[in-house]
Amino acid sequence: MTTPDSTLPKAELHLHIEGTLEPELILALAARNGITLPHPTLAELREQYEFTDLQSFLNLYYANMAVLVTEADFADMTRAYLGRARDAGVRHAEITFDPQAHLARGVQLTTSLAGIASALADSEAEFGVSTELIAAFLRDESEESALAVLEELIAMDAPIIGIGLDSAEVGNPPSKFVRLFDRARNAGLRLVAHAGEEGPPSYVWDTLELLGAERIDHGIRCLDDTALVARLAAEGTPLTVCPLSNVRLRAVDTLAGHPLPQMLAAGLNVSVNSDDPAYFGGYVDGNFASLAAEFDFSADVLATLAQNSIRSSFATDARKAELLAELGHWRSAQG
Ligand code: ADE
Ligand code: ZN
């Protein structure tokens, strides 16, 4: 369907590729790999998609990864996302993957990486979506484990633009990963991290000051700290917000109570993203559509959110200019 939300040219900056595994694809890959799942039918699997918090989601997210075994599995998952992203108006995607989650299941780094990278290599030609890849580290694992994987990625000259930090936030503060981020910075990698999804404002402060992250994934809890909001606004730090995720993981009670309008009003550099769209009831166009309906956003507000996403991306200046020009045409066409 062509809606303003799907024609709006945008970048998606916060997207876990493993979170795009739709239930149908999970069952198809399980059959292909001879894997028996604990919830073997579509109906039984779908019943699991009720979450009470981040951890309740992570339990299912990691369990469902069992179906990702071969390079082809990773490539098929990635291609399915890119096709759906193209339909959502995504023109540039920065895709995160969780190498440690696959290594823990006995899937080699080369397998996950090569499968995802092969789909990304064809993405501009096949879907018109430029891409970058981010390797995220699991904050509920040790820093030593993360450092070992990072060294492997550096040694193999992996096609990643940067690193991220995800998984269970509360109890796993940024201070655990100072050496990891130092090493990545010294290797010339870009730095992003989840912070302030469920965790307190102090985790956002430490993500900025101790880790030197350039972009904060989520960051919604920053509103509990006026000094932090002032700092984020003054520096224009990008916050990659995921409204439907926040509702489904109960970081906020309802979409009507989502802080995104307040964040915009505070002058924060906010973008809209889907996080794990197969789990949270919408891709990035669905996130835009839900926000637009809930808050009656004008075309100007939608364009500002899309502009923030493009400017906050790690795309080349030439690609950013191309996408900003496309966005200008979109805005003119809205009248
Ligand atoms: N891994 C996948 N999705 C995540 C999220 N929303 N927060 C933290 N870790 C994640
Ligand atoms: Zn996330």
Short mmCIF file of C-alpha atoms and ligand atoms in Angstrom, two decimals:
data_model
loop_
_atom_site.label_atom_id
_atom_site.label_comp_id
_atom_site.label_asym_id
_atom_site.label_seq_id
_atom_site.Cartn_x
_atom_site.Cartn_y
_atom_site.Cartn_z
CA MET A 1 0.00 0.00 0.00
CA THR A 2 1.27 3.48 -0.80
CA THR A 3 0.78 5.80 2.15
CA PRO A 4 2.63 8.99 3.11
CA ASP A 5 4.43 6.86 5.69
CA SER A 6 5.74 4.42 3.09
CA THR A 7 6.63 7.06 0.46
CA LEU A 8 8.48 9.25 3.00
CA PRO A 9 12.19 8.68 2.17
CA LYS A 10 14.01 7.79 5.35
CA ALA A 11 16.95 6.01 6.95
CA GLU A 12 16.49 3.23 9.46
CA LEU A 13 19.25 3.36 12.06
CA HIS A 14 18.06 0.97 14.76
CA LEU A 15 17.20 -2.44 13.43
CA HIS A 16 18.25 -5.85 14.76
CA ILE A 17 18.32 -8.13 11.74
CA GLU A 18 17.50 -11.15 13.92
CA GLY A 19 14.40 -9.24 15.03
CA THR A 20 13.09 -9.27 11.45
CA LEU A 21 12.62 -13.06 11.46
CA GLU A 22 8.90 -13.40 10.83
CA PRO A 23 7.12 -16.45 12.32
CA GLU A 24 6.53 -17.88 8.82
CA LEU A 25 10.25 -17.65 8.01
CA ILE A 26 11.15 -19.17 11.41
CA LEU A 27 9.04 -22.23 10.58
CA ALA A 28 10.37 -22.45 7.00
CA LEU A 29 13.99 -22.30 8.19
CA ALA A 30 13.27 -24.83 10.97
CA ALA A 31 11.90 -27.24 8.34
CA ARG A 32 14.84 -26.61 6.01
CA ASN A 33 17.34 -27.33 8.80
CA GLY A 34 15.47 -30.24 10.43
CA ILE A 35 15.02 -28.34 13.69
CA THR A 36 12.10 -29.06 16.04
CA LEU A 37 10.99 -25.89 17.75
CA PRO A 38 9.34 -25.79 21.21
CA HIS A 39 6.34 -24.08 19.51
CA PRO A 40 6.17 -25.94 16.21
CA THR A 41 3.03 -24.45 14.64
CA LEU A 42 2.35 -20.90 13.53
CA ALA A 43 -0.52 -20.60 16.00
CA GLU A 44 1.55 -21.88 18.93
CA LEU A 45 4.51 -19.70 17.99
CA ARG A 46 2.34 -16.60 17.64
CA GLU A 47 0.95 -17.16 21.13
CA GLN A 48 4.44 -16.46 22.51
CA TYR A 49 4.47 -12.86 21.27
CA GLU A 50 3.14 -11.26 24.49
CA PHE A 51 5.87 -9.46 26.41
CA THR A 52 6.02 -7.99 29.88
CA ASP A 53 9.44 -6.33 29.60
CA LEU A 54 12.70 -6.44 27.61
CA GLN A 55 13.87 -9.74 29.11
CA SER A 56 10.63 -11.57 28.28
CA PHE A 57 11.14 -10.55 24.65
CA LEU A 58 14.85 -11.42 24.63
CA ASN A 59 14.06 -14.96 25.78
CA LEU A 60 11.95 -15.60 22.66
CA TYR A 61 14.26 -13.59 20.36
CA TYR A 62 17.29 -15.73 21.30
CA ALA A 63 15.29 -19.00 21.21
CA ASN A 64 14.02 -18.30 17.69
CA MET A 65 17.58 -17.72 16.42
CA ALA A 66 18.05 -21.51 16.63
CA VAL A 67 16.74 -21.72 13.04
CA LEU A 68 19.64 -19.62 11.69
CA VAL A 69 22.28 -22.19 10.80
CA THR A 70 23.71 -21.67 7.32
CA GLU A 71 24.94 -18.67 5.37
CA ALA A 72 21.82 -18.98 3.21
CA ASP A 73 19.59 -18.65 6.30
CA PHE A 74 21.24 -15.34 7.23
CA ALA A 75 21.09 -14.15 3.61
CA ASP A 76 17.39 -15.05 3.23
CA MET A 77 16.49 -13.28 6.48
CA THR A 78 18.40 -10.17 5.43
CA ARG A 79 16.93 -10.11 1.91
CA ALA A 80 13.41 -10.43 3.35
CA TYR A 81 14.03 -7.38 5.55
CA LEU A 82 15.50 -5.32 2.71
CA GLY A 83 12.47 -5.98 0.51
CA ARG A 84 10.11 -5.00 3.31
CA ALA A 85 12.25 -1.96 4.15
CA ARG A 86 12.15 -0.80 0.52
CA ASP A 87 8.34 -1.00 0.66
CA ALA A 88 8.45 1.07 3.88
CA GLY A 89 10.32 3.90 2.16
CA VAL A 90 13.68 3.06 3.75
CA ARG A 91 16.43 4.36 1.44
CA HIS A 92 19.36 3.69 3.77
CA ALA A 93 19.52 1.04 6.51
CA GLU A 94 22.06 0.55 9.29
CA ILE A 95 21.60 -3.03 10.32
CA THR A 96 22.74 -4.53 13.61
CA PHE A 97 23.52 -8.19 14.19
CA ASP A 98 24.43 -10.11 17.35
CA PRO A 99 27.49 -12.28 16.53
CA GLN A 100 27.86 -13.60 20.10
CA ALA A 101 24.31 -14.99 20.06
CA HIS A 102 25.23 -17.11 17.04
CA LEU A 103 28.67 -18.12 18.31
CA ALA A 104 27.03 -19.36 21.52
CA ARG A 105 24.96 -21.76 19.39
CA GLY A 106 28.01 -23.01 17.50
CA VAL A 107 27.48 -20.84 14.41
CA GLN A 108 30.79 -19.42 13.24
CA LEU A 109 31.35 -15.70 12.85
CA THR A 110 32.15 -16.20 9.16
CA THR A 111 28.75 -17.87 8.61
CA SER A 112 26.55 -15.13 10.10
CA LEU A 113 28.71 -12.37 8.67
CA ALA A 114 29.03 -13.76 5.15
CA GLY A 115 25.31 -14.54 4.91
CA ILE A 116 24.23 -11.06 5.99
CA ALA A 117 26.98 -9.31 4.00
CA SER A 118 26.08 -11.15 0.78
CA ALA A 119 22.51 -9.81 0.93
CA LEU A 120 23.75 -6.32 1.80
CA ALA A 121 26.18 -6.33 -1.12
CA ASP A 122 23.26 -6.57 -3.58
CA SER A 123 20.92 -4.26 -1.69
CA GLU A 124 21.43 -1.00 -3.57
CA ALA A 125 21.01 -2.67 -6.96
CA GLU A 126 18.17 -4.98 -5.89
CA PHE A 127 16.18 -2.74 -3.55
CA GLY A 128 17.58 0.78 -3.89
CA VAL A 129 18.51 0.63 -0.19
CA SER A 130 22.08 1.59 0.75
CA THR A 131 23.29 -0.19 3.87
CA GLU A 132 25.84 -0.34 6.64
CA LEU A 133 26.41 -3.16 9.12
CA ILE A 134 26.93 -2.82 12.88
CA ALA A 135 28.17 -5.65 15.13
CA ALA A 136 26.47 -5.41 18.51
CA PHE A 137 27.78 -6.91 21.71
CA LEU A 138 25.61 -8.47 24.39
CA ARG A 139 25.84 -6.47 27.58
CA ASP A 140 24.80 -9.46 29.70
CA GLU A 141 27.97 -11.26 28.52
CA SER A 142 31.47 -10.39 29.73
CA GLU A 143 33.66 -7.67 28.25
CA GLU A 144 36.34 -10.35 27.62
CA SER A 145 33.94 -12.27 25.39
CA ALA A 146 33.08 -9.08 23.48
CA LEU A 147 36.75 -8.14 23.08
CA ALA A 148 37.61 -11.59 21.69
CA VAL A 149 34.89 -11.29 19.04
CA LEU A 150 35.86 -7.72 18.21
CA GLU A 151 39.49 -8.79 17.68
CA GLU A 152 38.29 -11.51 15.31
CA LEU A 153 36.16 -9.02 13.38
CA ILE A 154 39.09 -6.62 13.09
CA ALA A 155 41.50 -9.40 12.07
CA MET A 156 39.18 -10.58 9.27
CA ASP A 157 38.58 -6.99 8.12
CA ALA A 158 34.84 -7.55 8.52
CA PRO A 159 32.59 -5.23 6.50
CA ILE A 160 31.20 -3.42 9.56
CA ILE A 161 31.01 0.33 10.04
CA GLY A 162 30.79 0.19 13.80
CA ILE A 163 29.84 -1.55 17.00
CA GLY A 164 26.76 -1.43 19.19
CA LEU A 165 25.75 -2.62 22.65
CA ASP A 166 22.43 -4.38 23.26
CA SER A 167 20.56 -7.07 25.24
CA ALA A 168 19.58 -6.86 28.94
CA GLU A 169 20.28 -3.29 30.04
CA VAL A 170 19.48 -3.01 33.75
CA GLY A 171 22.33 -4.42 35.85
CA ASN A 172 24.76 -4.29 32.90
CA PRO A 173 25.95 -0.66 32.92
CA PRO A 174 28.08 0.97 30.23
CA SER A 175 31.06 1.06 32.62
CA LYS A 176 31.45 -2.69 31.95
CA PHE A 177 32.50 -2.00 28.35
CA VAL A 178 35.00 0.87 28.44
CA ARG A 179 37.88 -1.20 27.01
CA LEU A 180 35.66 -2.59 24.26
CA PHE A 181 34.67 0.85 23.07
CA ASP A 182 38.25 2.15 23.35
CA ARG A 183 39.45 -0.72 21.17
CA ALA A 184 36.72 -0.16 18.58
CA ARG A 185 37.44 3.58 18.46
CA ASN A 186 41.15 2.91 17.95
CA ALA A 187 40.26 0.55 15.10
CA GLY A 188 38.38 3.40 13.37
CA LEU A 189 34.91 1.99 14.04
CA ARG A 190 31.82 4.10 14.70
CA LEU A 191 30.21 3.75 18.14
CA VAL A 192 26.54 3.35 19.05
CA ALA A 193 24.88 1.82 22.11
CA HIS A 194 21.48 1.10 23.57
CA ALA A 195 20.89 3.23 26.66
CA GLY A 196 17.89 4.54 28.54
CA GLU A 197 15.46 1.93 27.14
CA GLU A 198 14.73 0.47 30.60
CA GLY A 199 17.89 1.76 32.28
CA PRO A 200 18.20 5.08 34.14
CA PRO A 201 19.53 8.43 32.82
CA SER A 202 22.89 7.66 34.47
CA TYR A 203 23.36 4.88 31.90
CA VAL A 204 22.87 7.44 29.10
CA TRP A 205 25.40 9.79 30.72
CA ASP A 206 27.94 6.96 31.04
CA THR A 207 27.30 5.83 27.48
CA LEU A 208 28.26 9.31 26.32
CA GLU A 209 31.09 10.01 28.73
CA LEU A 210 32.69 6.61 29.37
CA LEU A 211 32.00 4.89 26.04
CA GLY A 212 32.01 7.94 23.77
CA ALA A 213 28.97 6.67 21.84
CA GLU A 214 28.01 8.88 18.91
CA ARG A 215 24.42 7.71 18.81
CA ILE A 216 22.08 6.44 21.52
CA ASP A 217 19.63 3.65 20.72
CA HIS A 218 16.31 4.39 22.46
CA GLY A 219 17.32 7.01 25.08
CA ILE A 220 13.71 7.65 26.09
CA ARG A 221 14.54 7.67 29.81
CA CYS A 222 16.66 10.80 29.30
CA LEU A 223 13.56 12.85 29.99
CA ASP A 224 13.93 12.00 33.69
CA ASP A 225 17.05 14.24 33.81
CA THR A 226 16.83 17.84 32.62
CA ALA A 227 20.63 18.33 32.56
CA LEU A 228 20.96 15.27 30.33
CA VAL A 229 18.26 16.55 27.97
CA ALA A 230 20.08 19.89 27.77
CA ARG A 231 23.35 18.17 26.92
CA LEU A 232 21.79 15.86 24.29
CA ALA A 233 19.98 18.80 22.70
CA ALA A 234 23.06 21.06 22.70
CA GLU A 235 25.20 18.40 21.06
CA GLY A 236 22.49 17.15 18.69
CA THR A 237 23.19 13.59 19.79
CA PRO A 238 21.04 11.25 17.69
CA LEU A 239 18.46 9.19 19.60
CA THR A 240 17.07 6.27 17.61
CA VAL A 241 13.60 5.89 19.09
CA CYS A 242 11.38 2.83 18.53
CA PRO A 243 7.80 3.66 19.58
CA LEU A 244 6.06 0.33 18.88
CA SER A 245 8.91 -1.53 20.60
CA ASN A 246 8.55 0.66 23.68
CA VAL A 247 4.82 -0.08 23.85
CA ARG A 248 5.18 -3.84 23.33
CA LEU A 249 8.01 -4.12 25.90
CA ARG A 250 6.09 -1.89 28.29
CA ALA A 251 8.79 0.75 28.55
CA VAL A 252 5.77 3.05 28.11
CA ASP A 253 2.16 2.21 29.01
CA THR A 254 0.52 3.31 25.77
CA LEU A 255 1.49 4.95 22.50
CA ALA A 256 -0.50 8.00 23.61
CA GLY A 257 1.89 8.26 26.55
CA HIS A 258 5.02 7.86 24.40
CA PRO A 259 7.54 10.66 25.05
CA LEU A 260 8.51 11.22 21.39
CA PRO A 261 6.51 14.48 21.06
CA GLN A 262 8.15 15.78 24.26
CA MET A 263 11.55 14.77 22.95
CA LEU A 264 10.96 16.72 19.74
CA ALA A 265 9.69 19.71 21.72
CA ALA A 266 12.88 19.60 23.82
CA GLY A 267 14.94 19.98 20.65
CA LEU A 268 16.32 16.44 20.67
CA ASN A 269 17.60 14.81 17.49
CA VAL A 270 15.06 12.01 17.34
CA SER A 271 14.51 9.44 14.58
CA VAL A 272 11.87 6.72 14.24
CA ASN A 273 12.92 3.09 13.91
CA SER A 274 11.45 -0.39 14.17
CA ASP A 275 13.99 -2.24 16.43
CA ASP A 276 12.64 -5.82 16.01
CA PRO A 277 9.71 -5.36 13.65
CA ALA A 278 8.69 -9.03 13.41
CA TYR A 279 8.05 -8.98 17.16
CA PHE A 280 6.55 -5.54 17.77
CA GLY A 281 3.74 -5.22 15.26
CA GLY A 282 5.22 -2.90 12.66
CA TYR A 283 8.07 -1.99 10.36
CA VAL A 284 9.28 1.58 10.21
CA ASP A 285 6.31 2.70 8.07
CA GLY A 286 4.00 1.19 10.69
CA ASN A 287 5.82 3.11 13.40
CA PHE A 288 5.41 6.35 11.44
CA ALA A 289 1.74 5.61 10.68
CA SER A 290 0.95 4.86 14.34
CA LEU A 291 2.67 8.05 15.51
CA ALA A 292 1.03 10.18 12.83
CA ALA A 293 -2.41 8.84 13.77
CA GLU A 294 -1.87 9.09 17.54
CA PHE A 295 -0.36 12.58 17.58
CA ASP A 296 -1.83 13.99 14.38
CA PHE A 297 1.65 14.78 13.06
CA SER A 298 1.86 17.15 10.10
CA ALA A 299 3.92 16.48 6.98
CA ASP A 300 6.49 18.91 8.41
CA VAL A 301 6.96 16.83 11.55
CA LEU A 302 7.23 13.60 9.54
CA ALA A 303 9.80 15.28 7.28
CA THR A 304 11.79 16.47 10.31
CA LEU A 305 11.91 12.93 11.69
CA ALA A 306 13.05 11.58 8.32
CA GLN A 307 15.61 14.38 7.97
CA ASN A 308 17.02 13.54 11.41
CA SER A 309 17.38 9.88 10.37
CA ILE A 310 19.29 10.75 7.19
CA ARG A 311 21.56 13.31 8.85
CA SER A 312 22.30 10.99 11.80
CA SER A 313 23.28 8.07 9.57
CA PHE A 314 26.79 6.93 8.75
CA ALA A 315 26.08 7.23 5.00
CA THR A 316 28.52 9.19 2.85
CA ASP A 317 27.92 12.93 2.48
CA ALA A 318 26.98 12.32 -1.17
CA ARG A 319 24.36 9.73 -0.22
CA LYS A 320 22.98 11.97 2.51
CA ALA A 321 22.67 14.84 0.01
CA GLU A 322 20.85 12.57 -2.44
CA LEU A 323 18.38 11.42 0.21
CA LEU A 324 17.82 14.91 1.61
CA ALA A 325 17.01 16.09 -1.94
CA GLU A 326 14.51 13.22 -2.31
CA LEU A 327 12.99 14.22 1.01
CA GLY A 328 12.65 17.81 -0.24
CA HIS A 329 10.67 16.52 -3.24
CA TRP A 330 8.47 14.45 -0.94
CA ARG A 331 7.76 17.50 1.24
CA SER A 332 6.87 19.64 -1.80
CA ALA A 333 4.50 16.95 -3.08
CA GLN A 334 2.60 17.00 0.23
CA GLY A 335 1.58 20.63 -0.36
N1 ADE B 1 18.21 -6.85 21.18
C1 ADE B 1 17.24 -6.89 20.26
N2 ADE B 1 16.33 -5.96 20.51
C2 ADE B 1 16.72 -5.28 21.62
C3 ADE B 1 16.21 -4.20 22.37
N3 ADE B 1 15.07 -3.59 22.07
N4 ADE B 1 16.89 -3.80 23.46
C4 ADE B 1 18.03 -4.41 23.81
N5 ADE B 1 18.55 -5.43 23.14
C5 ADE B 1 17.91 -5.87 22.04
ZN ZN B 2 17.31 -2.29 19.84
#
